[in-house]
Coordinates of C-alpha atoms and ligand atoms in Angstrom, one line a residue:
M1 CA 138.9 113.8 110.9
A2 CA 135.2 113.4 109.9
K3 CA 134.4 110.2 108.0
S4 CA 133.3 110.7 104.4
A5 CA 130.8 108.8 102.4
L6 CA 129.8 108.6 98.8
I7 CA 126.2 108.0 97.9
T8 CA 124.9 107.1 94.4
G9 CA 121.2 107.9 94.2
I10 CA 121.6 110.8 96.6
T11 CA 118.6 112.6 95.0
G12 CA 116.3 109.7 95.6
Q13 CA 114.0 108.9 98.6
D14 CA 116.6 106.9 100.5
G15 CA 119.5 109.0 99.4
S16 CA 117.9 112.1 101.0
Y17 CA 117.2 110.3 104.4
L18 CA 120.7 108.7 104.4
T19 CA 122.3 112.1 103.8
E20 CA 120.5 113.6 106.8
L21 CA 121.5 110.6 108.9
L22 CA 125.2 110.8 107.9
L23 CA 125.3 114.6 108.4
S24 CA 123.8 114.2 111.9
K25 CA 126.7 111.8 112.6
G26 CA 129.3 114.4 111.4
Y27 CA 130.1 112.8 108.0
L28 CA 131.2 114.7 104.9
V29 CA 128.8 113.5 102.3
H30 CA 129.6 113.2 98.6
G31 CA 126.8 112.4 96.2
I32 CA 126.5 111.5 92.5
V33 CA 123.7 113.3 90.6
R34 CA 122.6 112.8 87.1
R35 CA 122.7 115.7 84.7
S36 CA 119.1 116.7 84.0
S37 CA 117.5 119.5 82.0
S38 CA 115.3 120.3 85.0
F39 CA 116.3 120.3 88.7
N40 CA 116.3 116.8 90.3
T41 CA 117.7 117.8 93.7
A42 CA 114.4 118.8 95.5
R43 CA 114.8 116.1 98.1
I44 CA 118.2 117.3 99.2
D45 CA 118.0 121.0 98.6
H46 CA 117.4 121.6 102.4
V47 CA 120.9 120.1 103.2
Y48 CA 122.8 121.5 100.2
K49 CA 125.0 124.6 100.5
D50 CA 126.7 126.6 97.9
P51 CA 130.2 125.4 96.9
H52 CA 131.6 128.7 98.1
D53 CA 130.3 128.1 101.6
P54 CA 133.2 127.0 103.8
N55 CA 130.8 125.0 106.1
R56 CA 129.3 122.9 103.4
R57 CA 129.1 119.2 104.3
V58 CA 127.4 117.9 101.1
I59 CA 129.4 117.8 97.8
L60 CA 127.7 116.9 94.6
H61 CA 129.4 115.4 91.6
Y62 CA 127.9 114.8 88.2
G63 CA 128.0 111.1 87.2
D64 CA 125.9 108.2 86.1
L65 CA 126.1 104.5 86.8
T66 CA 126.2 103.8 83.1
D67 CA 129.5 105.8 82.8
S68 CA 132.5 104.0 84.4
T69 CA 135.1 106.7 83.7
G70 CA 133.0 109.3 85.5
L71 CA 132.5 106.9 88.4
R72 CA 136.2 106.3 88.7
R73 CA 136.9 110.0 88.7
V74 CA 134.4 110.8 91.4
L75 CA 135.6 107.9 93.6
E76 CA 139.2 109.2 93.3
A77 CA 138.1 112.8 94.1
A78 CA 135.9 111.9 97.0
A79 CA 138.1 109.1 98.5
P80 CA 135.3 108.0 100.8
E81 CA 135.5 105.5 103.7
E82 CA 132.0 104.3 102.9
V83 CA 130.1 104.0 99.6
Y84 CA 126.3 103.5 99.5
N85 CA 125.1 102.3 96.1
L86 CA 121.5 103.4 96.1
G87 CA 121.3 104.6 92.5
A88 CA 119.0 102.6 90.3
Q89 CA 116.1 102.6 87.9
S90 CA 114.0 101.5 90.8
H91 CA 110.5 101.1 89.3
V92 CA 109.5 97.5 88.7
K93 CA 106.7 98.2 86.1
V94 CA 109.0 100.5 84.2
S95 CA 111.7 97.7 84.1
F96 CA 109.4 95.7 81.8
E97 CA 109.3 98.6 79.4
N98 CA 113.0 99.5 79.7
P99 CA 114.7 96.2 80.6
E100 CA 118.0 96.8 78.9
Y101 CA 118.5 100.2 80.5
T102 CA 117.5 98.8 83.9
A103 CA 120.1 96.0 83.6
D104 CA 122.7 98.6 82.5
A105 CA 122.1 100.9 85.5
D106 CA 121.2 98.4 88.2
A107 CA 123.3 95.3 87.4
L108 CA 126.2 96.6 85.3
G109 CA 126.2 99.9 87.2
T110 CA 126.9 98.0 90.4
L111 CA 129.7 96.0 88.7
R112 CA 131.3 99.2 87.3
L113 CA 131.3 100.8 90.8
L114 CA 132.7 97.6 92.4
D115 CA 135.5 97.4 89.9
C116 CA 136.4 101.1 90.5
I117 CA 136.6 100.4 94.2
R118 CA 138.6 97.2 93.7
D119 CA 141.2 99.3 91.8
H120 CA 141.1 102.3 94.1
V121 CA 141.7 100.1 97.2
Q122 CA 144.5 98.3 95.4
H123 CA 146.4 101.3 94.3
T124 CA 145.8 103.5 97.3
G125 CA 145.9 100.9 100.1
R126 CA 142.8 102.6 101.6
K127 CA 139.9 100.8 103.2
V128 CA 136.5 101.3 101.7
R129 CA 133.2 99.8 102.9
F130 CA 130.5 99.2 100.3
Y131 CA 126.7 99.0 100.7
Q132 CA 124.6 97.5 97.9
A133 CA 120.9 98.4 97.8
G134 CA 119.4 95.0 97.3
S135 CA 115.6 94.4 97.3
S136 CA 113.0 92.0 98.5
E137 CA 111.9 91.9 94.9
M138 CA 114.8 89.5 94.4
F139 CA 112.7 86.9 96.4
G140 CA 109.8 87.4 94.0
A141 CA 107.8 84.2 93.9
A142 CA 109.6 82.6 96.9
K143 CA 107.3 81.5 99.7
P144 CA 107.0 84.0 102.6
P145 CA 108.3 84.8 105.1
Q146 CA 111.6 85.5 103.3
N147 CA 115.0 85.8 105.0
E148 CA 118.7 85.7 104.1
T149 CA 118.5 81.9 103.4
T150 CA 115.5 82.1 101.1
A151 CA 116.4 81.3 97.4
F152 CA 115.8 84.2 95.0
Y153 CA 113.0 83.9 92.4
P154 CA 113.0 87.2 90.6
R155 CA 109.9 88.2 88.6
S156 CA 110.9 91.3 86.7
P157 CA 113.8 92.7 84.8
Y158 CA 114.4 95.0 87.8
A159 CA 114.5 92.0 90.2
V160 CA 116.8 90.0 87.9
S161 CA 119.2 93.0 87.7
K162 CA 119.2 93.3 91.5
V163 CA 120.0 89.6 91.8
A164 CA 122.9 90.1 89.4
A165 CA 124.1 93.1 91.5
H166 CA 123.8 91.0 94.7
W167 CA 125.9 88.2 93.3
Y168 CA 128.5 90.6 91.9
A169 CA 128.8 92.1 95.4
V170 CA 129.2 88.6 96.9
N171 CA 131.8 87.7 94.4
Y172 CA 133.9 90.9 94.9
R173 CA 133.7 90.3 98.6
E174 CA 135.0 86.8 98.3
A175 CA 137.4 87.3 95.5
Y176 CA 139.1 90.5 96.7
G177 CA 138.4 90.4 100.5
L178 CA 136.6 93.7 100.3
F179 CA 134.1 94.9 102.9
I180 CA 130.9 94.6 100.8
T181 CA 127.5 94.2 102.4
N182 CA 124.1 93.5 100.7
G183 CA 121.1 95.0 102.3
I184 CA 117.9 93.2 101.2
L185 CA 115.3 95.8 102.0
F186 CA 111.6 95.3 101.9
N187 CA 109.4 98.1 100.6
H188 CA 110.0 101.3 102.5
E189 CA 108.0 104.5 102.0
S190 CA 107.7 108.1 103.2
P191 CA 106.3 111.5 102.2
R192 CA 109.4 111.6 99.9
R193 CA 108.5 108.4 98.0
G194 CA 108.3 108.8 94.2
E195 CA 104.7 109.5 93.2
T196 CA 104.3 106.5 90.9
F197 CA 104.9 103.9 93.6
V198 CA 101.6 102.6 94.9
T199 CA 101.7 104.0 98.5
R200 CA 102.5 107.5 97.4
K201 CA 100.2 107.4 94.4
I202 CA 97.4 106.6 96.9
T203 CA 98.3 109.2 99.5
R204 CA 98.8 111.9 96.8
A205 CA 95.3 111.1 95.5
V206 CA 93.8 111.2 99.0
G207 CA 95.3 114.7 99.5
R208 CA 94.1 115.9 96.1
I209 CA 90.6 114.4 96.4
K210 CA 90.3 116.0 99.9
A211 CA 91.3 119.3 98.3
G212 CA 88.8 118.9 95.5
L213 CA 91.5 118.7 92.8
Q214 CA 90.9 115.1 91.7
D215 CA 87.9 112.7 91.9
K216 CA 89.2 109.3 91.0
L217 CA 92.2 107.1 91.5
F218 CA 93.1 104.3 89.0
L219 CA 95.1 101.4 90.4
G220 CA 96.2 97.9 89.3
N221 CA 96.4 94.8 91.4
L222 CA 94.9 95.4 94.8
D223 CA 95.6 91.9 96.1
A224 CA 99.4 92.1 96.2
R225 CA 100.8 92.1 99.7
R226 CA 103.8 94.0 100.8
D227 CA 105.8 94.5 104.0
W228 CA 105.9 98.3 104.2
G229 CA 108.2 100.2 106.5
F230 CA 109.4 103.8 106.9
A231 CA 112.4 104.8 104.8
G232 CA 113.8 106.9 107.7
D233 CA 114.1 103.8 109.8
Y234 CA 115.7 101.8 106.9
V235 CA 118.6 104.1 106.2
D236 CA 119.7 103.6 109.8
A237 CA 119.9 99.9 109.1
M238 CA 122.1 100.6 106.0
W239 CA 124.5 102.7 108.2
R240 CA 124.6 100.0 110.9
M241 CA 125.5 97.4 108.3
L242 CA 128.7 99.3 107.4
Q243 CA 129.6 99.9 111.1
H244 CA 129.5 96.1 111.8
S245 CA 132.8 94.2 112.2
E246 CA 132.0 91.9 109.3
P247 CA 130.4 92.3 105.9
G248 CA 127.4 90.1 105.1
D249 CA 123.8 90.1 103.8
F250 CA 121.0 91.5 105.9
V251 CA 117.2 91.5 105.4
V252 CA 115.5 94.6 106.6
A253 CA 111.7 94.4 107.1
T254 CA 108.9 95.0 109.6
G255 CA 107.6 91.4 109.7
K256 CA 104.0 92.5 108.9
A257 CA 102.3 92.6 105.5
Y258 CA 99.3 94.3 104.1
S259 CA 97.5 94.3 100.8
V260 CA 97.4 97.3 98.4
R261 CA 93.6 97.2 99.1
E262 CA 94.3 97.5 102.9
F263 CA 96.7 100.4 102.3
A264 CA 94.2 102.3 100.2
E265 CA 91.4 101.6 102.8
A266 CA 93.6 102.9 105.6
A267 CA 94.9 106.0 103.7
F268 CA 91.4 107.1 102.6
A269 CA 90.1 106.5 106.1
A270 CA 92.9 108.6 107.6
A271 CA 91.3 111.5 105.7
G272 CA 87.7 110.6 106.6
L273 CA 87.0 109.2 103.1
D274 CA 85.6 105.9 101.8
W275 CA 88.2 104.4 99.4
Q276 CA 85.5 102.5 97.5
K277 CA 83.9 105.7 96.2
Y278 CA 87.1 106.8 94.5
V279 CA 89.3 103.8 93.5
Q280 CA 88.8 102.2 90.0
I281 CA 90.8 99.4 88.5
D282 CA 92.9 100.1 85.3
P283 CA 94.4 96.8 84.0
S284 CA 97.2 98.8 82.3
Y285 CA 98.8 98.9 85.8
F286 CA 99.0 95.1 86.0
R287 CA 102.4 93.6 85.5
P288 CA 103.3 90.8 83.1
T289 CA 104.5 88.8 86.1
E290 CA 103.5 89.9 89.6
V291 CA 105.1 89.5 93.0
D292 CA 102.1 88.4 95.2
F293 CA 103.4 88.3 98.7
L294 CA 106.5 89.8 100.4
L295 CA 106.9 89.4 104.1
G296 CA 110.3 89.8 105.6
D297 CA 112.0 88.1 108.6
A298 CA 114.6 90.6 109.9
T299 CA 115.7 88.5 112.9
K300 CA 119.4 88.7 111.8
A301 CA 119.4 92.5 111.5
E302 CA 117.8 92.7 114.9
T303 CA 120.2 90.2 116.6
V304 CA 123.4 91.2 114.9
L305 CA 122.9 95.0 114.2
G306 CA 120.5 95.8 117.0
W307 CA 118.1 97.2 114.4
S308 CA 114.3 97.2 114.6
P309 CA 111.7 99.4 112.9
K310 CA 110.4 102.3 114.9
T311 CA 107.4 103.2 112.7
D312 CA 104.4 100.9 112.2
F313 CA 102.0 100.6 109.4
S314 CA 99.3 103.0 110.8
Q315 CA 101.9 105.6 111.7
L316 CA 103.4 105.4 108.2
V317 CA 100.0 105.8 106.5
K318 CA 99.1 108.8 108.8
M319 CA 102.5 110.5 108.2
M320 CA 102.1 110.1 104.4
V321 CA 98.5 111.2 104.3
E322 CA 99.1 114.2 106.5
A323 CA 102.0 115.4 104.3
D324 CA 100.0 114.9 101.1
I325 CA 97.0 116.7 102.5
G326 CA 99.3 119.7 103.2
L327 CA 100.9 119.5 99.7
A328 CA 97.5 119.4 98.0
E329 CA 96.2 122.3 100.1
G330 CA 99.2 124.3 98.8
E331 CA 98.3 123.3 95.2
R332 CA 94.7 124.2 95.8
L333 CA 95.7 127.7 97.0
V334 CA 97.9 128.3 94.0
W335 CA 95.1 127.1 91.7
A336 CA 92.5 129.4 93.5
N337 CA 95.0 132.3 93.3
N338 CA 95.5 131.7 89.5
C339 CA 91.8 131.6 88.9
Q340 CA 91.3 134.9 90.7
T341 CA 94.2 136.5 88.7
Y342 CA 92.7 135.3 85.4
S343 CA 89.2 136.5 86.3
M344 CA 90.6 140.0 87.1
A345 CA 92.6 140.1 83.9
Ligands
LIG1 P1 114.5 106.3 94.0 O1 113.7 107.3 94.9 O2 113.9 105.8 92.7 O3 115.9 106.9 93.8 C1 116.8 106.3 92.8 C2 118.0 107.2 92.7 O4 118.9 106.6 91.7 C3 117.8 108.6 92.3 O5 118.7 109.5 92.9 C4 118.1 108.6 90.8 O6 118.4 109.8 90.2 C5 119.3 107.6 90.8 N1 119.6 107.0 89.5 C6 118.7 106.4 88.7 N2 119.4 106.0 87.6 C7 120.7 106.3 87.7 C8 121.8 106.2 87.0 N3 121.8 105.6 85.8 N4 123.0 106.7 87.4 C9 123.0 107.3 88.7 N5 122.0 107.4 89.4 C10 120.8 107.0 89.0 O7 114.8 104.9 94.9 P2 114.8 104.7 96.5 O8 113.4 104.3 96.8 O9 115.5 105.8 97.1 O10 115.7 103.4 96.5 C11 117.1 103.5 96.7 C12 117.7 102.1 96.2 O11 117.2 101.1 97.0 C13 117.4 101.8 94.8 O12 118.6 101.1 94.3 C14 116.2 100.8 94.9 O13 116.2 99.9 93.8 C15 116.6 100.1 96.2 N6 115.4 99.6 97.0 C16 114.4 100.4 97.3 C17 113.4 99.9 98.1 C18 112.2 100.8 98.4 O14 111.2 100.3 98.9 N7 112.3 102.1 98.3 C19 113.4 98.6 98.5 C20 114.5 97.8 98.2 C21 115.5 98.3 97.4 P3 117.3 110.9 89.7 O15 116.8 111.5 91.0 O16 118.0 111.7 88.8 O17 116.2 110.1 89.1
LIG2 O1 104.7 100.5 94.9 P1 105.1 99.5 93.9 O2 105.4 100.0 92.5 O3 106.4 98.8 94.5 P2 107.1 97.4 94.2 O4 106.8 96.9 92.8 O5 106.8 96.5 95.3 O6 108.7 97.8 94.2 C1 109.2 98.7 95.2 O7 109.6 97.9 96.3 C2 110.7 97.1 96.0 C3 111.1 96.3 97.3 O8 110.3 95.1 97.3 C4 111.9 97.9 95.5 F1 113.0 97.1 95.3 C5 111.5 98.7 94.2 O9 112.6 99.5 93.9 C6 110.3 99.5 94.6 O10 110.7 100.5 95.5 O11 104.1 98.3 93.8 C7 103.6 97.6 94.9 C8 102.4 96.7 94.5 C9 102.7 95.9 93.2 O12 102.2 94.6 93.5 C10 101.9 96.5 92.2 O13 101.4 95.6 91.2 O14 101.3 97.5 94.2 C11 100.7 97.1 93.0 N1 100.0 98.2 92.4 C12 98.6 98.2 92.2 N2 98.3 99.3 91.6 C13 100.5 99.3 91.9 C14 99.4 100.0 91.3 N3 101.8 99.7 91.8 C15 102.0 100.9 91.2 N4 103.3 101.4 91.1 N5 101.0 101.7 90.6 C16 99.7 101.2 90.7 O15 98.8 101.9 90.2

């Protein structure tokens, strides 16, 4: 029998890479999607098959982390061996604007799911392993390098919510003997990264500037330093955590940090452009409280799980810039085609 997994946040960056990884390992993948008035499944459309297809390996269920009855129903229907809780309002700056919703989805949402699993395990006698998507943002102002023993010092409503989710997970592990693991992942990016996170915002702008569709890029704090890895490498660490004999907490990082300025410089240079000609500062992108320096020490993940990153900073930048140059070229062709159509009309 193939193993089955349930993923919250399957439509997000990590959800899409994790789905591909699990499918490659023969899993049946259940995913929770939010109802939206427009399609929100672009990142997983390539692995999704019609419900009438007997060979389908991805099953989508409507649900929301703010709705515990729905979560309970999906859990009972999917009866997974592994649950990956990736769903979240994941934007730090947005969490200052929507703090209550962020707490509801990210902190209480995790609690709701844990409580469903606790009951499901109790009344079915099944074994379910749970992965909680924790974040290096939880370290916030703590001195780098940060590892599993570093005390949390969250600096945003998002980070506070993730700290609460982390401790709910620890408590349910200890109180009910459940297999619950917290991944503490440092920033990870890809061509599928949301376009309002700084790396993708930069590489999208590089592509569009190169294609003549944009002439400026407005950014906030260029001095912040992050430990940026590739999302495809990081979902492998998530999976390894749930295959390990014991649950626990694991930092996942590259061990190298760069500033936003350095990312911008490298991304523009990868397209043969000088970043200083295009980047301008807009203070509206500054955060009320900033996280200045995140640098992870993933020794435990390497020693215990045999995990290490495969993609370095320059490969990541190149991958994202090339993908976004391709995307912008497509946009330019559509734009040119539309101009021609209108001039003929
Ligand atoms: P993402 O691209 O923003 O995806 C978030 C996912 O959560 C989307 O599928 C989104 O659905 C879903 N979601 C949002 N609110 C929800 C709700 N109320 N109920 C159910 N689903 C909801 O994030 P990501 O980069 O893949 O990150 C995955 C997880 O890892 C998140 O929990 C994030 O906080 C955490 N994390 C990320 C990083 C990173 O650098 N990427 C680092 C550490 C931790 P829609 O598609 O409908 O919006
Ligand atoms: O790309 P960011 O928005 O990512 P941030 O805040 O580090 O959060 C991401 O990583 C976390 C892991 O540490 C995740 F938990 C979280 O879900 C998310 O995926 O910002 C990175 C840095 C910040 O210091 C920000 O102030 O870039 C700085 N920045 C400068 N200009 C900007 C901009 N960030 C954004 N989003 N947009 C700007 O224009």
